[in-house]
Amino acid sequence: MAKVIEDEFSIDVENSVDKRALLDPDRFGYLSLHYIAKLSERHSKLTEYKRFSGLKFEIQMRSILQHVWAEIWHDLGYKSRQSVPKEIQRCFSRLAGLLEIADDEFIRICNELQNYENTVSQKIAESPINIYIDKASLQAFINEDDLVKSLDSQIAEIYRVQIVENPASIEALVSAMHYFSIETITDIRRELEEFKRLIVSFAENRSQKFSSEIEIIQRGESLFYLCCILAAGKGTTDSLMDFLNALDFVHPEMRRSKAEEILSIYEKVMKINSE
């Protein structure tokens, strides 16, 4: 954030304060970065900002946990370390240390997550059996796996619609995979390979009734159909209801009719493919 602000505004360096640098390493206190700034020359030339040209303002930056510290400190009514009773100072020091450690850990976790998301595609290519299904790995798999692309394209062609990205649906698919004990990328590939004909047939039969109602499909639609087939394979409406309830798919009032619909399509598909 500091870098963004330095790039976007003109900073009054002499009057800005980095309180993080002012605090002694063995002291507790409020860590933040205060900038005195004004609009940059390029922003000042814009018609909507001209009236603010030359106006100085202060920007204070701190993390959420630094904000927690500042709010508690303010509510307690103490303005300096010296005004805190001696026996309480050590407690404050310990608490400040814990918050700083938590801040550092959150940053480390965020960096590790970003690194994982950046490298998971390569890891899937190298050793899919060791890649467990999570939001990042499933997203990468859906985007890059040739069989998923092929099945999604066939489904889109059946309905004559476009495929759209919908990252919000990925977490539901992750939960669905784990519901059926599909734990790794290798597991998904095996299931897709086994049921690929049924997935396409399921889409063909469903399109006969719902084609006019479907305007788009989401990337990864083939995985949803796979889940429907696996749930319907247990042979009862109740098993499909359990699946829809567990994953919170479909509005609660529509789940029984949706379960009956899926089971009906599945039975037709199985009959066609057994002939």
PDB file of C-alpha atoms in Angstrom, residues 43 120 176 201 211 222 224 230 256 261:
ATOM      1  CA  HIS A  43      -3.744  14.274 -11.153  1.00  0.00           C
ATOM      2  CA  VAL A 120      -0.050 -25.663  -8.807  1.00  0.00           C
ATOM      3  CA  ALA A 176     -18.737 -32.122  -4.117  1.00  0.00           C
ATOM      4  CA  SER A 201     -25.311 -38.740 -22.675  1.00  0.00           C
ATOM      5  CA  SER A 211     -32.401 -26.770 -23.644  1.00  0.00           C
ATOM      6  CA  SER A 222     -18.789 -31.726 -16.720  1.00  0.00           C
ATOM      7  CA  PHE A 224     -21.143 -31.201 -11.865  1.00  0.00           C
ATOM      8  CA  LEU A 230     -22.346 -40.608  -8.948  1.00  0.00           C
ATOM      9  CA  ARG A 256     -36.731 -32.952  -4.154  1.00  0.00           C
ATOM     10  CA  GLU A 261     -35.316 -34.954 -12.310  1.00  0.00           C
TER      11      GLU A 261
END
